[in-house]
Amino acid sequence: MVISLLYFFAAANLVHSFSLPSTGFRSIKSWDDVKEPWDKAGRRYGPNWSVADNLDPVETPGQTGAMVWPIPYNASYVHPEMRADLPVGKFLRSRPNLGICMSGGGMRAATCALGWYRGLNHLNLLQKARYVSANSGATWTSLPLTCRSILEKKELGTDIDLDEYLGKYEGKYDDICVEEKSIIGKNLVKANILDPEVDDTTPGFNAWSTYPLMDIREDWNWENDFWLDLSNSYLWNSDATKIKPILDESSLPFPVYVATAYDSRNNKEFFPIENTLLYSGVPLDPRKLDKKAFMGGGFVQGVALNAASVEDETPVPLDEKLYLKEFKNPSPVVKIAELTSASSNFGASGDAMLKIDLQNSFFRKRVYGIAKMFKGELKKTDLSGYFDPGKYKWWSPTTGGAPVDLNFVDGGMFDNLGVLALLRRGCSTIIVCDSCDTDVCDKSIFDPKKDALIEEKCGVNYYDVASLFGRGKSIIKDTFVKKGYKDTVNDRSKVFAHEEFDSLMKEMRALRLQGKPLVVRKKLPIIPNPLAGVYESYEVDMIFCFNGAVDEFWKPVMEEESGGPLGWMFGKKAKKDDFPYVDTLKCDYTSQEVSKLASLSSYNLVEGLKNVGFDIDQVEAGNLEQNSK
């Protein structure tokens, strides 16, 4: 799963006259006093720049200045992007306290996310929501959309045409031959992330998450240019002309991309990572999850990721001040593409739990060979980067000390939905978009005779939702798990009452049988869970949207003589459960497949929100007390 690289500063007349303080960090009384870097030097800074005592940009060879934020681990914490003294905070506080989260699930999730974004744009919610969180496949759609929208606003002073990028919402789907026309949709068609010929220029860890971003590579240097533009946009909110604000009523929500990490010294415990275009870090205290963890949480601006602390490793005070710290230049600099792959690398997660070392080439080839015998989708793929985690140095502002070597892997190992990230930020209403791959009426998860869930199977197939209610089950059999590894998904994820999961699934099944959109709305009291970084108890308005067959959307197509809606897609006689429950490992989507699944997802969300009576104005009226946190 996202790591933007930052803002830096330049002033030629101060290059030789200023030395940084020996403490290694200092407070900034007012962000308004910090000088915005100018285009000639500051807009695209990488390492070697910081801020002088007079708050002008200053060249600092060999090191980098970056903002750092410790976490006091309580409900009163205000996340960096919500600070009232930063332009991004002023912008977000003016918006309804609505968060939208989008699940992982490979290309199925990326395609569903295209449809969800299309529907949200149709309802004008993208221009009103405060947050969007995404994991794994959903980041492949979310990241290029967010990057492009900010960069065009900053460079050209114009908004992107969302209808062009996402496609227009058209309601029911009546023509099975429609080609995908949206910019992002066309890129998804090209984005077979497991194809070894996808991109020879970025081998390994990043190769399989490159293509969804290709539409922004031609105009902005993919390697180094625009991370700082993104971060600067949130910190100064001005375009290249210094006249038009970047953050306004047309701007997209603030993105949070969730990933998972484990400490190289102890790979048997996972903890969450949150990556944004402004910062990266750990949103809770890993020491509460693992007694062998030596660092606490906190956030650092993206440029400080993979960098060592300079001179002083003392932790930053737990107060409300802004702090800037000096770091040695990161090596290598983290690339923007790694925001997607950091939250998507499920294969590398095996290093923390499986007996077989999948990073060992000998074992990897044999496991891969066996897998290809059972999964045809893998026959023409290359998993060279899929089993290698992103390995970065990370310094905790909360506990200080030497930086820790963290391994970034799939966000689904902690929070496949991104719900916990939004609860940590106190969202009063959350729209949960899940690209689940199992029918809610499937006999493997529900026993109609007993009118009850089959606990073991449902906890596996719907583990991301089920774990929020303490009902998740590990997808890995004990036989293959390392000695000493304990699956703690429920302990670290439960924030809702156990019995509410039964109620949720029962309502989903009723909608499925009626052929209606799979959207259920429930007001749920939060159970505080320090292991999840959720410290506050309040009632949250949860709106769950599940991927699934909706007869009122596609029933006319089922009556075609072609044998069903998806026979033409999969080269076989269609079965009702083939679509839209597409295997996560299927990555070579056709244009029609992208169009079909995205259209269904947008219809499901748009019509479902109408059915549950969602009204954004109610969120605006009901979140004033929450906003005052």
XYZ file of N, CA and C in Angstrom, residues 242-404:
489
model
N 0.046 31.009 -8.049
C -0.114 31.529 -6.686
C -1.419 32.319 -6.527
N -2.373 32.051 -7.423
C -3.633 32.790 -7.388
C -4.802 31.879 -7.034
N -4.932 30.775 -7.741
C -6.075 29.895 -7.537
C -5.774 28.826 -6.491
N -6.695 28.587 -5.567
C -6.485 27.509 -4.586
C -6.643 26.147 -5.245
N -5.878 25.181 -4.785
C -5.986 23.818 -5.299
C -7.109 23.078 -4.587
N -7.239 23.329 -3.304
C -8.276 22.676 -2.507
C -9.503 23.573 -2.453
N -10.568 23.150 -3.145
C -11.786 23.942 -3.148
C -12.983 23.003 -3.257
N -14.135 23.540 -3.604
C -15.363 22.739 -3.614
C -15.333 21.624 -4.663
N -14.423 21.683 -5.618
C -14.354 20.646 -6.647
C -13.311 19.574 -6.337
N -12.549 19.737 -5.265
C -11.446 18.826 -4.959
C -11.941 17.477 -4.464
N -11.143 16.448 -4.724
C -11.456 15.103 -4.260
C -11.153 14.978 -2.767
N -11.724 13.970 -2.105
C -11.468 13.774 -0.673
C -9.982 13.485 -0.414
N -9.576 13.655 0.848
C -8.202 13.355 1.246
C -8.018 11.841 1.242
N -6.988 11.317 0.541
C -6.831 9.867 0.416
C -5.957 9.275 1.520
N -6.358 8.116 2.010
C -5.564 7.329 2.955
C -5.442 5.925 2.367
N -4.215 5.500 2.109
C -3.976 4.178 1.551
C -3.408 3.280 2.648
N -4.107 2.205 2.946
C -3.701 1.367 4.073
C -2.803 0.234 3.609
N -1.802 -0.065 4.401
C -0.905 -1.186 4.155
C -0.674 -1.881 5.501
N 0.133 -2.912 5.483
C 0.488 -3.634 6.693
C 2.007 -3.726 6.747
N 2.548 -3.828 7.935
C 4.004 -3.937 8.071
C 4.352 -4.939 9.166
N 5.571 -5.440 9.074
C 6.124 -6.190 10.194
C 7.588 -5.807 10.346
N 8.051 -5.862 11.579
C 9.421 -5.516 11.924
C 10.337 -6.661 11.501
N 11.443 -6.352 10.852
C 12.355 -7.385 10.388
C 12.897 -8.231 11.529
N 12.930 -7.684 12.756
C 13.449 -8.435 13.896
C 12.448 -9.443 14.436
N 11.161 -9.241 14.094
C 10.133 -10.180 14.548
C 9.002 -10.172 13.523
N 8.981 -11.167 12.647
C 8.023 -11.161 11.541
C 6.769 -11.960 11.842
N 6.439 -12.146 13.110
C 5.244 -12.909 13.461
C 4.086 -12.018 13.898
N 4.255 -10.714 13.805
C 3.187 -9.798 14.217
C 3.035 -8.692 13.194
N 1.817 -8.487 12.733
C 1.509 -7.422 11.788
C 0.992 -6.191 12.524
N 1.260 -5.030 11.969
C 0.610 -3.812 12.439
C 0.353 -2.910 11.233
N -0.589 -1.984 11.350
C -1.002 -1.203 10.174
C -0.041 -0.075 9.831
N -0.025 0.246 8.560
C 0.667 1.426 8.036
C -0.369 2.263 7.296
N -0.299 3.565 7.460
C -1.146 4.469 6.693
C -0.265 5.367 5.833
N -0.517 5.337 4.540
C 0.223 6.175 3.597
C -0.722 7.189 2.978
N -0.329 8.428 2.974
C -1.096 9.475 2.323
C -0.153 10.263 1.422
N -0.691 11.201 0.673
C 0.167 12.031 -0.162
C 0.919 13.066 0.657
N 0.632 13.122 1.952
C 1.287 14.071 2.849
C 2.265 13.386 3.794
N 1.950 12.185 4.254
C 2.787 11.528 5.260
C 2.613 10.019 5.203
N 3.470 9.327 5.971
C 3.395 7.882 6.117
C 3.691 7.542 7.568
N 3.120 6.452 8.068
C 3.437 6.078 9.434
C 2.538 5.017 10.023
N 2.720 4.808 11.320
C 2.021 3.765 12.067
C 0.980 4.435 12.954
N -0.316 4.146 12.774
C -1.371 4.881 13.474
C -1.722 4.361 14.866
N -0.924 3.416 15.395
C -1.176 2.911 16.741
C 0.159 2.560 17.382
N 0.110 1.937 18.549
C 1.328 1.592 19.274
C 1.649 0.116 19.063
N 2.624 -0.230 18.223
C 2.952 -1.636 17.986
C 3.348 -2.380 19.252
N 3.813 -1.661 20.281
C 4.233 -2.326 21.518
C 3.059 -2.987 22.230
N 1.833 -2.526 21.937
C 0.652 -3.154 22.535
C 0.270 -4.436 21.801
N 0.759 -4.570 20.563
C 0.492 -5.775 19.798
C 1.592 -6.815 19.985
N 2.797 -6.351 20.176
C 3.946 -7.243 20.183
C 4.956 -6.759 21.225
N 5.225 -7.583 22.213
C 6.147 -7.201 23.281
C 7.566 -6.997 22.770
N 7.866 -7.544 21.585
C 9.203 -7.395 21.026
C 9.323 -6.151 20.145
N 8.248 -5.419 19.994
C 8.306 -4.192 19.194
C 9.024 -3.104 19.982
N 9.965 -2.453 19.341
C 10.776 -1.456 20.035
C 10.397 -0.026 19.677
N 9.428 0.130 18.799
C 9.074 1.484 18.388
C 7.587 1.713 18.593
N 7.249 2.989 18.742
C 5.851 3.380 18.811
C 5.391 3.857 17.448
N 4.245 4.532 17.428
C 3.698 4.992 16.165
C 4.068 6.426 15.857
N 3.263 7.026 15.000
C 3.487 8.394 14.587
C 3.601 8.480 13.072
N 3.731 9.705 12.576
C 3.785 9.928 11.131
C 4.970 10.820 10.780
N 5.547 10.561 9.599
C 6.602 11.420 9.057
C 6.230 11.763 7.626
N 6.627 12.939 7.197
C 6.398 13.257 5.789
C 7.113 12.236 4.921
N 6.547 11.975 3.740
C 7.024 10.881 2.908
C 8.508 10.917 2.614
N 9.107 12.085 2.522
C 10.525 12.178 2.192
C 11.393 11.592 3.294
N 10.875 11.472 4.500
C 11.649 10.927 5.606
C 11.533 9.414 5.694
N 10.658 8.822 4.898
C 10.590 7.372 4.862
C 11.855 6.842 4.203
N 12.421 5.800 4.797
C 13.660 5.198 4.316
C 14.860 6.100 4.592
N 14.744 6.934 5.626
C 15.836 7.834 5.995
C 16.171 7.661 7.474
N 17.392 7.951 7.824
C 17.835 7.849 9.209
C 17.794 9.223 9.866
N 17.538 9.236 11.160
C 17.502 10.477 11.918
C 18.897 11.094 11.990
N 18.950 12.415 11.985
C 20.224 13.122 12.056
C 20.513 13.557 13.496
N 21.704 13.211 13.984
C 22.258 13.672 15.260
C 21.443 13.272 16.479
N 20.226 13.741 16.572
C 19.443 13.528 17.782
C 18.274 12.594 17.506
N 18.209 11.463 18.208
C 17.125 10.501 18.014
C 16.082 10.606 19.123
N 16.083 11.728 19.848
C 15.108 11.948 20.911
C 13.701 12.024 20.336
N 12.719 11.386 20.973
C 11.351 11.482 20.457
C 10.817 12.906 20.525
N 9.835 13.172 19.700
C 9.221 14.498 19.640
C 8.215 14.635 20.779
N 8.124 15.790 21.436
C 7.163 15.965 22.533
C 5.722 15.693 22.105
N 4.958 15.104 23.007
C 3.548 14.792 22.725
C 2.685 16.015 23.024
N 2.757 16.997 22.171
C 1.940 18.189 22.351
C 1.348 18.582 21.004
N 0.740 19.748 20.950
C 0.015 20.164 19.743
C 0.870 20.989 18.784
N 2.160 21.118 19.056
C 3.010 21.941 18.206
C 3.354 21.220 16.909
N 3.764 22.020 15.932
C 4.295 21.472 14.686
C 5.796 21.295 14.835
N 6.307 20.141 14.395
C 7.742 19.878 14.527
C 8.347 19.507 13.185
N 9.542 20.030 12.949
C 10.315 19.685 11.781
C 11.604 19.028 12.241
N 11.945 17.895 11.626
C 13.135 17.150 12.021
C 14.046 16.953 10.825
N 15.344 16.833 11.125
C 16.333 16.619 10.081
C 16.649 15.129 9.944
N 16.696 14.671 8.696
C 17.005 13.279 8.387
C 18.150 13.206 7.389
N 18.883 12.086 7.439
C 19.819 11.824 6.362
C 19.009 11.540 5.095
N 19.556 11.899 3.957
C 18.821 11.678 2.716
C 18.395 10.213 2.589
N 17.137 9.967 2.258
C 16.678 8.587 2.096
C 17.388 7.906 0.942
N 17.648 6.624 1.087
C 18.329 5.886 0.030
C 17.766 4.475 -0.056
N 17.092 4.141 -1.144
C 16.693 5.082 -2.196
C 15.445 5.853 -1.808
N 15.165 6.885 -2.579
C 13.944 7.647 -2.366
C 12.749 6.775 -2.735
N 11.721 6.776 -1.900
C 10.531 5.968 -2.158
C 9.745 6.575 -3.313
N 9.317 5.747 -4.244
C 8.604 6.219 -5.424
C 7.101 6.195 -5.203
N 6.415 7.056 -5.912
C 4.967 7.165 -5.748
C 4.256 5.865 -6.124
N 4.815 5.096 -7.037
C 4.188 3.834 -7.442
C 4.089 2.868 -6.281
N 5.002 2.987 -5.340
C 5.031 2.048 -4.225
C 3.875 2.257 -3.265
N 3.129 3.330 -3.417
C 1.928 3.509 -2.627
C 0.911 2.433 -2.970
N 0.896 2.017 -4.244
C -0.034 0.971 -4.646
C 0.509 -0.406 -4.307
N 1.762 -0.659 -4.639
C 2.305 -1.989 -4.393
C 2.508 -2.262 -2.912
N 2.742 -1.217 -2.110
C 2.918 -1.421 -0.676
C 1.650 -1.951 -0.025
N 0.497 -1.609 -0.584
C -0.757 -2.066 0.013
C -1.326 -3.284 -0.697
N -0.575 -3.846 -1.648
C -1.121 -4.896 -2.489
C -0.361 -6.214 -2.437
N 0.816 -6.236 -1.827
C 1.699 -7.383 -1.950
C 1.331 -8.505 -1.001
N 0.268 -9.221 -1.340
C -0.199 -10.308 -0.483
C 0.813 -11.447 -0.434
N 1.504 -11.684 -1.550
C 2.464 -12.775 -1.582
C 3.546 -12.631 -0.532
N 4.014 -11.395 -0.310
C 5.079 -11.179 0.666
C 4.600 -11.381 2.091
N 3.297 -11.371 2.303
C 2.766 -11.572 3.648
C 3.100 -12.957 4.172
N 3.330 -13.886 3.247
C 3.637 -15.244 3.666
C 4.905 -15.348 4.471
N 5.824 -14.418 4.309
C 7.072 -14.448 5.060
C 6.816 -14.374 6.553
N 5.711 -13.747 6.942
C 5.418 -13.562 8.358
C 4.641 -14.718 8.963
N 4.053 -15.567 8.119
C 3.173 -16.582 8.705
C 3.431 -18.008 8.233
N 3.986 -18.185 7.044
C 4.091 -19.525 6.491
C 5.407 -20.216 6.860
N 5.352 -21.532 6.943
C 6.551 -22.322 7.207
C 7.524 -22.245 6.033
N 6.971 -22.172 4.823
C 7.796 -22.098 3.622
C 8.231 -20.655 3.395
N 9.509 -20.448 3.172
C 10.028 -19.108 2.910
C 9.832 -18.779 1.431
N 8.792 -17.997 1.135
C 8.469 -17.686 -0.255
C 9.441 -16.694 -0.876
N 10.298 -16.094 -0.066
C 11.322 -15.227 -0.634
C 12.568 -16.010 -1.043
N 12.580 -17.293 -0.723
C 13.645 -18.175 -1.171
C 13.301 -18.668 -2.576
N 14.158 -18.405 -3.540
C 13.837 -18.711 -4.931
C 13.574 -20.196 -5.156
N 14.275 -21.071 -4.430
C 14.084 -22.511 -4.590
C 12.660 -22.916 -4.225
N 12.207 -22.478 -3.053
C 10.857 -22.818 -2.616
C 9.808 -22.093 -3.451
N 10.114 -20.856 -3.812
C 9.145 -20.053 -4.556
C 8.788 -20.719 -5.881
N 9.793 -21.176 -6.614
C 9.545 -21.787 -7.914
C 8.672 -23.030 -7.789
N 8.910 -23.812 -6.746
C 8.144 -25.042 -6.592
C 6.714 -24.772 -6.127
N 6.551 -23.824 -5.219
C 5.198 -23.453 -4.798
C 4.432 -22.857 -5.967
N 5.116 -22.038 -6.733
C 4.502 -21.407 -7.898
C 4.104 -22.458 -8.933
N 4.971 -23.448 -9.147
C 4.667 -24.509 -10.100
C 3.437 -25.308 -9.711
N 3.321 -25.589 -8.419
C 2.145 -26.321 -7.940
C 0.893 -25.465 -8.089
N 1.020 -24.175 -7.761
C -0.134 -23.273 -7.842
C -0.661 -23.189 -9.264
N 0.243 -23.208 -10.266
C -0.187 -23.104 -11.662
C -1.008 -24.309 -12.103
N -0.801 -25.443 -11.434
C -1.560 -26.637 -11.771
C -3.037 -26.484 -11.400
N -3.295 -25.657 -10.381
C -4.664 -25.500 -9.884
C -5.293 -24.177 -10.307
N -4.463 -23.219 -10.651
C -4.961 -21.905 -11.047
C -4.471 -21.568 -12.446
N -5.366 -21.742 -13.427
C -4.984 -21.465 -14.798
C -4.563 -20.034 -15.030
N -5.090 -19.120 -14.204
C -4.767 -17.704 -14.370
C -3.269 -17.430 -14.185
N -2.558 -18.360 -13.541
C -1.154 -18.130 -13.218
C -0.193 -18.636 -14.299
N -0.709 -19.315 -15.325
C 0.159 -19.992 -16.277
C 1.049 -19.033 -17.053
N 0.574 -17.822 -17.326
C 1.359 -16.879 -18.112
C 1.757 -15.668 -17.280
N 2.083 -15.900 -16.050
C 2.375 -14.776 -15.160
C 3.789 -14.855 -14.608
N 4.200 -13.748 -14.049
C 5.514 -13.652 -13.434
C 5.335 -13.063 -12.044
N 5.635 -13.825 -11.022
C 5.448 -13.344 -9.653
C 6.760 -12.876 -9.033
N 7.707 -12.456 -9.865
C 9.033 -12.108 -9.354
C 8.986 -11.024 -8.289
N 8.113 -10.053 -8.458
C 8.032 -8.987 -7.466
C 6.971 -9.225 -6.429
N 6.124 -10.196 -6.680
C 4.945 -10.395 -5.839
C 5.298 -10.923 -4.453
N 6.440 -11.587 -4.317
C 6.809 -12.159 -3.032
C 7.875 -11.339 -2.306
N 8.214 -10.193 -2.829
C 9.226 -9.351 -2.195
C 8.560 -8.132 -1.563
N 8.583 -8.011 -0.254
C 7.968 -6.837 0.380
C 8.776 -5.579 0.111
N 8.141 -4.432 0.303
C 8.886 -3.190 0.275
C 9.582 -3.027 1.615
N 10.861 -2.864 1.606
C 11.630 -2.778 2.852
C 12.136 -1.358 3.022
N 11.738 -0.724 4.120
C 12.074 0.680 4.350
C 12.519 0.916 5.788
N 13.357 1.924 5.936
C 13.687 2.397 7.288
C 12.581 3.357 7.719
N 12.195 3.258 8.996
C 11.160 4.152 9.501
C 11.512 4.568 10.921
N 11.454 5.899 11.141
C 11.771 6.469 12.447
C 10.491 6.919 13.127
N 10.268 6.450 14.361
C 9.045 6.791 15.085
C 9.208 8.100 15.840
N 8.376 9.102 15.537
C 8.434 10.359 16.291
C 8.021 10.175 17.751
N 7.276 9.120 18.051
C 6.742 8.925 19.399
C 7.760 8.326 20.351
N 8.582 7.391 19.870
C 9.563 6.735 20.739
C 10.998 7.065 20.373
N 11.227 7.649 19.188
C 12.574 8.016 18.796
C 13.473 6.797 18.627
N 14.774 6.978 18.935
C 15.727 5.899 18.773
C 16.166 5.736 17.334
N 16.850 4.620 17.078
C 17.307 4.341 15.721
C 16.127 3.939 14.847
N 16.197 4.235 13.548
C 15.108 3.815 12.664
C 15.001 2.295 12.607
N 13.799 1.809 12.371
C 13.514 0.377 12.322
C 13.339 -0.039 10.865
